């Protein structure tokens, strides 16, 4: 028996439902027929794809290998079929469905706005996660077309995901503080002057906390532990005087709070866009990247003080990338 795409759909359905019975129902097949089909697939591939017991079906090592390939091949084939049908009907090859994943933030919101305006006929869905690895895995497995994330400095997500990553913008990390804070008087703030402060930040799975500790060490002090929590709680802690926050210059502070970049930009945050090079989305990636960079400019232009500050820091912001 030759392995076909329909066989890969069977394997994916069993893995996603965790049960041959549920997969049979999802596929509109009788359970005995699906079981027999699974057995033929396993004989073709040379071994069991699932460990099955009363708790359900769990992929074996061979099953995980097959799934990793199937989750790339199936979306790619669907994309090929969709594009072929559009071309055959006299249409264009541009995407009509965008599955967008992101950690969140105003740049992502403006990207979605620009994408909707550029292709109002397109269907756009979103997925949010604080985990870069989760979003990268979903893009690798064909569950997302694009992932817009942030990373510390020059770091990039692990190469094991096999994605292409391109830069939207690079910014100095900023401090969120009350407008009447003693260090809020200038255009920037020296990290060394904040040695006694308690810090807060949104969570993430990258190296930011380690990079922050290293920057503080270079400034001559060991920071108190960063209090990680959601953005709303960070704002509340800053307003209550419990802590000052670490944020991006694209963040729009509420009344009574302000942001200042750290002097010398000892910490930098890179916004990047990722996609699988073999996916149907790869063809649309240059346009989506252009829209993302335009979205960044929409957002950063609201922070006039930061824009003025970047004139003395030409390697920060997004203008130099857009012009490249």
Protein backbone atom coordinates (compact mmCIF):
# COMPACT_ATOMS: atom_id res chain seq x y z
CA UNK A 1 0.00 0.00 0.00
CA UNK A 2 1.27 3.46 -0.89
CA UNK A 3 0.88 6.15 1.75
CA UNK A 4 -1.58 8.88 0.70
CA UNK A 5 -2.69 12.21 2.13
CA UNK A 6 -5.94 10.67 3.39
CA UNK A 7 -3.87 8.31 5.52
CA UNK A 8 -2.06 11.27 7.07
CA UNK A 9 -5.44 12.84 7.84
CA UNK A 10 -6.39 9.67 9.71
CA UNK A 11 -3.22 9.79 11.81
CA UNK A 12 -3.76 13.48 12.62
CA UNK A 13 -7.41 12.91 13.56
CA UNK A 14 -6.49 10.13 16.01
CA UNK A 15 -3.73 12.25 17.56
CA UNK A 16 -5.96 15.33 17.89
CA UNK A 17 -8.91 13.48 19.41
CA UNK A 18 -6.82 11.04 21.46
CA UNK A 19 -9.13 8.20 20.53
CA UNK A 20 -9.83 5.97 17.54
CA UNK A 21 -13.55 6.07 18.39
CA UNK A 22 -13.65 9.88 18.42
CA UNK A 23 -11.54 10.09 15.27
CA UNK A 24 -13.91 7.70 13.48
CA UNK A 25 -16.85 9.90 14.44
CA UNK A 26 -15.00 13.02 13.27
CA UNK A 27 -14.14 11.44 9.93
CA UNK A 28 -17.58 9.90 9.40
CA UNK A 29 -16.29 6.33 9.46
CA UNK A 30 -17.20 3.21 11.40
CA UNK A 31 -14.69 2.43 14.16
CA UNK A 32 -13.81 -1.07 12.82
CA UNK A 33 -13.11 0.42 9.39
CA UNK A 34 -10.84 3.10 10.84
CA UNK A 35 -9.04 0.57 13.03
CA UNK A 36 -8.38 -1.63 9.99
CA UNK A 37 -7.14 1.39 8.03
CA UNK A 38 -4.80 2.37 10.88
CA UNK A 39 -3.38 -1.15 10.93
CA UNK A 40 -2.67 -1.00 7.18
CA UNK A 41 -0.96 2.39 7.63
CA UNK A 42 1.17 1.00 10.46
CA UNK A 43 2.20 -2.00 8.35
CA UNK A 44 3.20 0.33 5.54
CA UNK A 45 5.30 2.50 7.87
CA UNK A 46 6.87 -0.43 9.69
CA UNK A 47 5.57 -0.06 13.22
CA UNK A 48 2.82 1.13 15.60
CA UNK A 49 1.95 4.82 15.48
CA UNK A 50 -0.05 4.86 18.72
CA UNK A 51 0.01 3.25 22.14
CA UNK A 52 -3.64 2.39 22.82
CA UNK A 53 -5.27 1.54 26.13
CA UNK A 54 -8.43 2.42 28.09
CA UNK A 55 -7.22 6.01 28.47
CA UNK A 56 -7.02 6.57 24.72
CA UNK A 57 -4.40 6.67 21.97
CA UNK A 58 -1.00 8.36 22.43
CA UNK A 59 1.57 8.73 19.62
CA UNK A 60 4.67 6.55 19.73
CA UNK A 61 8.06 7.93 18.66
CA UNK A 62 7.28 6.79 15.12
CA UNK A 63 3.85 8.37 15.41
CA UNK A 64 5.36 11.71 16.47
CA UNK A 65 7.66 11.61 13.43
CA UNK A 66 4.76 10.96 11.06
CA UNK A 67 2.67 13.68 12.73
CA UNK A 68 5.45 16.27 12.45
CA UNK A 69 5.60 15.68 8.69
CA UNK A 70 1.83 15.42 8.22
CA UNK A 71 1.23 18.76 9.94
CA UNK A 72 3.41 20.44 7.35
CA UNK A 73 2.30 18.47 4.29
CA UNK A 74 -1.47 18.69 4.82
CA UNK A 75 -1.69 22.51 5.11
CA UNK A 76 0.78 22.87 2.23
CA UNK A 77 -1.34 20.62 0.01
CA UNK A 78 -4.52 22.46 1.02
CA UNK A 79 -2.82 25.74 0.15
CA UNK A 80 -1.72 24.35 -3.21
CA UNK A 81 -5.25 23.22 -4.01
CA UNK A 82 -6.74 26.59 -2.99
CA UNK A 83 -4.25 28.54 -5.10
CA UNK A 84 -4.72 26.23 -8.09
CA UNK A 85 -8.49 26.67 -7.94
CA UNK A 86 -8.17 30.46 -7.73
CA UNK A 87 -5.79 30.55 -10.71
CA UNK A 88 -7.97 28.20 -12.72
CA UNK A 89 -10.93 30.48 -12.04
CA UNK A 90 -8.99 33.53 -13.20
CA UNK A 91 -8.22 34.80 -9.70
CA UNK A 92 -4.92 35.72 -8.07
CA UNK A 93 -2.57 33.60 -6.00
CA UNK A 94 -2.65 35.80 -2.91
CA UNK A 95 -3.87 34.32 0.33
CA UNK A 96 -7.50 34.63 1.35
CA UNK A 97 -7.08 33.17 4.84
CA UNK A 98 -4.59 34.37 7.44
CA UNK A 99 -4.03 32.53 10.71
CA UNK A 100 -2.07 34.97 12.81
CA UNK A 101 -0.42 34.25 16.14
CA UNK A 102 1.17 36.79 18.49
CA UNK A 103 2.17 37.55 22.03
CA UNK A 104 -0.05 40.61 21.61
CA UNK A 105 0.44 44.34 21.76
CA UNK A 106 -0.53 47.39 19.70
CA UNK A 107 1.69 46.56 16.72
CA UNK A 108 -0.21 43.31 16.21
CA UNK A 109 -3.53 45.15 16.42
CA UNK A 110 -2.41 47.66 13.78
CA UNK A 111 -1.07 44.84 11.59
CA UNK A 112 -4.48 43.18 11.64
CA UNK A 113 -6.10 46.54 10.80
CA UNK A 114 -3.78 47.09 7.82
CA UNK A 115 -4.18 43.50 6.61
CA UNK A 116 -7.98 43.78 6.79
CA UNK A 117 -7.87 47.06 4.85
CA UNK A 118 -5.53 45.63 2.20
CA UNK A 119 -7.58 42.44 1.73
CA UNK A 120 -11.11 43.02 3.02
CA UNK A 121 -12.26 39.75 1.46
CA UNK A 122 -9.78 37.71 3.52
CA UNK A 123 -10.63 35.67 6.60
CA UNK A 124 -8.34 36.46 9.54
CA UNK A 125 -8.10 34.42 12.73
CA UNK A 126 -5.84 35.06 15.72
CA UNK A 127 -4.16 33.07 18.47
CA UNK A 128 -2.53 34.67 21.52
CA UNK A 129 0.18 33.22 23.76
CA UNK A 130 2.97 34.51 25.98
CA UNK A 131 5.12 31.60 24.75
CA UNK A 132 7.32 32.19 21.70
CA UNK A 133 8.02 28.45 21.52
CA UNK A 134 4.31 27.63 21.41
CA UNK A 135 3.66 30.07 18.57
CA UNK A 136 6.73 28.86 16.65
CA UNK A 137 5.63 25.24 17.07
CA UNK A 138 2.16 26.05 15.75
CA UNK A 139 3.65 27.80 12.70
CA UNK A 140 5.96 24.82 12.09
CA UNK A 141 3.03 22.39 12.36
CA UNK A 142 0.92 24.39 9.92
CA UNK A 143 -1.59 25.63 12.49
CA UNK A 144 -0.51 29.26 12.04
CA UNK A 145 0.54 31.11 8.90
CA UNK A 146 2.48 33.84 10.71
CA UNK A 147 3.80 34.37 14.24
CA UNK A 148 4.58 37.90 15.45
CA UNK A 149 6.70 37.78 18.60
CA UNK A 150 9.33 39.71 20.53
CA UNK A 151 12.80 38.56 21.55
CA UNK A 152 15.59 40.01 23.64
CA UNK A 153 18.43 41.74 21.81
CA UNK A 154 19.88 39.70 18.96
CA UNK A 155 18.31 36.42 20.10
CA UNK A 156 16.04 34.44 17.79
CA UNK A 157 13.71 31.51 18.49
CA UNK A 158 15.31 28.08 18.27
CA UNK A 159 16.41 27.01 14.78
CA UNK A 160 14.80 23.62 15.39
CA UNK A 161 11.44 25.11 14.38
CA UNK A 162 12.73 25.63 10.84
CA UNK A 163 11.02 29.01 10.44
CA UNK A 164 12.16 32.15 8.66
CA UNK A 165 12.31 35.17 10.99
CA UNK A 166 12.56 38.77 9.83
CA UNK A 167 12.79 41.94 11.90
CA UNK A 168 9.93 44.41 12.19
CA UNK A 169 11.75 46.82 14.51
CA UNK A 170 14.38 46.99 17.25
CA UNK A 171 13.71 49.22 20.25
CA UNK A 172 15.29 50.23 23.51
CA UNK A 173 13.55 48.76 26.53
CA UNK A 174 11.77 51.47 28.48
CA UNK A 175 10.83 52.07 32.11
CA UNK A 176 7.20 52.63 33.06
CA UNK A 177 6.94 54.99 36.04
CA UNK A 178 4.74 57.69 37.56
CA UNK A 179 5.04 61.08 35.89
CA UNK A 180 6.25 62.56 39.18
CA UNK A 181 9.01 59.98 39.65
CA UNK A 182 12.38 61.74 40.22
CA UNK A 183 13.91 59.91 37.23
CA UNK A 184 11.09 60.90 34.85
CA UNK A 185 12.33 64.47 34.38
CA UNK A 186 14.74 63.78 31.50
CA UNK A 187 14.42 62.22 28.06
CA UNK A 188 16.06 59.00 29.29
CA UNK A 189 16.86 57.29 32.57
CA UNK A 190 20.15 55.83 33.81
CA UNK A 191 19.66 52.22 34.93
CA UNK A 192 22.16 52.74 37.76
CA UNK A 193 19.84 55.37 39.29
CA UNK A 194 17.13 52.71 39.67
CA UNK A 195 19.18 50.26 41.73
CA UNK A 196 16.82 50.34 44.73
CA UNK A 197 13.59 49.92 42.76
CA UNK A 198 11.27 46.92 42.68
CA UNK A 199 10.57 45.83 39.09
CA UNK A 200 7.56 44.38 37.28
CA UNK A 201 7.13 42.96 33.78
CA UNK A 202 4.85 40.78 31.69
CA UNK A 203 5.82 37.07 31.56
CA UNK A 204 7.63 35.33 28.71
CA UNK A 205 9.75 32.27 27.95
CA UNK A 206 12.87 33.93 26.56
CA UNK A 207 16.13 35.20 28.05
CA UNK A 208 14.90 38.67 29.04
CA UNK A 209 15.21 38.19 32.80
CA UNK A 210 18.78 36.94 32.40
CA UNK A 211 19.64 39.84 30.07
CA UNK A 212 18.08 42.30 32.53
CA UNK A 213 20.15 40.92 35.41
CA UNK A 214 23.29 41.19 33.27
CA UNK A 215 22.49 44.81 32.35
CA UNK A 216 21.99 45.65 36.03
CA UNK A 217 25.32 44.00 36.88
CA UNK A 218 27.06 46.16 34.28
CA UNK A 219 25.37 49.17 35.90
CA UNK A 220 26.85 48.13 39.25
CA UNK A 221 24.01 46.47 41.15
CA UNK A 222 22.01 43.28 41.55
CA UNK A 223 18.30 43.88 40.88
CA UNK A 224 15.50 42.80 43.13
CA UNK A 225 13.53 39.94 41.57
CA UNK A 226 11.24 40.97 38.70
CA UNK A 227 7.57 40.54 39.58
CA UNK A 228 6.04 38.86 36.52
CA UNK A 229 2.31 39.27 36.00
CA UNK A 230 -0.18 40.38 33.36
CA UNK A 231 -0.03 43.88 31.87
CA UNK A 232 -3.00 45.21 33.84
CA UNK A 233 -1.48 44.12 37.17
CA UNK A 234 1.87 45.67 36.17
CA UNK A 235 0.13 48.98 35.55
CA UNK A 236 -1.66 48.78 38.89
CA UNK A 237 1.61 48.08 40.74
CA UNK A 238 3.26 51.10 39.10
CA UNK A 239 0.27 53.32 39.93
CA UNK A 240 0.30 52.09 43.54
CA UNK A 241 4.03 52.66 43.92
CA UNK A 242 4.75 48.95 44.49
CA UNK A 243 7.14 48.72 41.51
CA UNK A 244 8.27 50.34 38.30
CA UNK A 245 7.75 48.49 35.04
CA UNK A 246 9.77 47.31 32.07
CA UNK A 247 8.00 47.89 28.78
CA UNK A 248 8.33 48.61 25.09
CA UNK A 249 8.11 52.17 23.71
CA UNK A 250 5.04 51.09 21.74
CA UNK A 251 3.18 50.74 25.05
CA UNK A 252 0.75 53.63 25.61
CA UNK A 253 0.76 54.50 29.34
CA UNK A 254 -2.44 55.53 31.10
CA UNK A 255 -2.86 59.01 32.59
CA UNK A 256 -0.41 59.67 35.40
CA UNK A 257 2.24 57.27 34.10
CA UNK A 258 5.02 57.79 31.57
CA UNK A 259 7.75 55.80 29.83
CA UNK A 260 11.45 56.61 29.43
CA UNK A 261 14.09 54.68 27.46
CA UNK A 262 17.09 53.39 29.37
CA UNK A 263 20.21 55.48 28.74
CA UNK A 264 22.56 53.82 26.27
CA UNK A 265 19.95 51.15 25.45
CA UNK A 266 21.52 48.41 27.60
CA UNK A 267 18.44 46.29 26.85
CA UNK A 268 16.89 45.99 23.42
CA UNK A 269 13.69 44.35 22.27
CA UNK A 270 13.30 42.99 18.75
CA UNK A 271 9.87 42.53 17.15
CA UNK A 272 10.01 39.76 14.56
CA UNK A 273 7.68 38.01 12.14
CA UNK A 274 8.05 34.29 11.45
CA UNK A 275 6.66 31.83 8.88
CA UNK A 276 7.46 28.39 7.49
CA UNK A 277 9.50 28.69 4.27
CA UNK A 278 7.67 25.76 2.65
CA UNK A 279 4.16 26.88 3.56
CA UNK A 280 1.68 28.67 1.27
CA UNK A 281 2.14 31.73 3.50
CA UNK A 282 5.77 32.13 2.38
CA UNK A 283 4.68 33.74 -0.88
CA UNK A 284 2.73 36.42 1.01
CA UNK A 285 5.43 36.95 3.65
CA UNK A 286 7.10 40.03 2.04
CA UNK A 287 3.77 41.86 1.90
CA UNK A 288 2.79 40.88 5.45
CA UNK A 289 6.23 41.97 6.70
CA UNK A 290 5.79 45.33 4.95
CA UNK A 291 2.39 45.74 6.61
CA UNK A 292 3.90 44.84 9.99
CA UNK A 293 6.61 47.48 9.62
CA UNK A 294 4.00 50.05 8.61
CA UNK A 295 1.92 49.02 11.63
CA UNK A 296 4.95 49.61 13.88
CA UNK A 297 5.32 53.12 12.46
CA UNK A 298 1.62 53.77 13.12
CA UNK A 299 2.12 52.86 16.76
CA UNK A 300 5.53 54.35 17.52
CA UNK A 301 4.56 57.72 16.03
CA UNK A 302 2.25 58.20 19.04
CA UNK A 303 5.32 58.27 21.33
CA UNK A 304 6.78 61.56 20.13
CA UNK A 305 9.39 61.75 22.91
CA UNK A 306 10.78 58.32 22.00
CA UNK A 307 10.81 59.12 18.26
CA UNK A 308 12.80 62.28 19.03
CA UNK A 309 15.17 60.26 21.25
CA UNK A 310 15.85 57.74 18.46
CA UNK A 311 17.23 60.47 16.22
CA UNK A 312 20.41 60.15 18.29
CA UNK A 313 20.14 56.34 18.12
CA UNK A 314 19.78 55.57 14.38
CA UNK A 315 20.00 51.79 14.86
CA UNK A 316 16.80 51.77 16.91
CA UNK A 317 13.23 52.01 15.74
CA UNK A 318 12.00 50.71 12.42
CA UNK A 319 12.82 53.43 9.88
CA UNK A 320 16.24 52.03 8.99
CA UNK A 321 14.70 48.60 8.36
CA UNK A 322 11.91 49.94 6.17
CA UNK A 323 14.48 51.82 4.10
CA UNK A 324 16.77 48.79 3.76
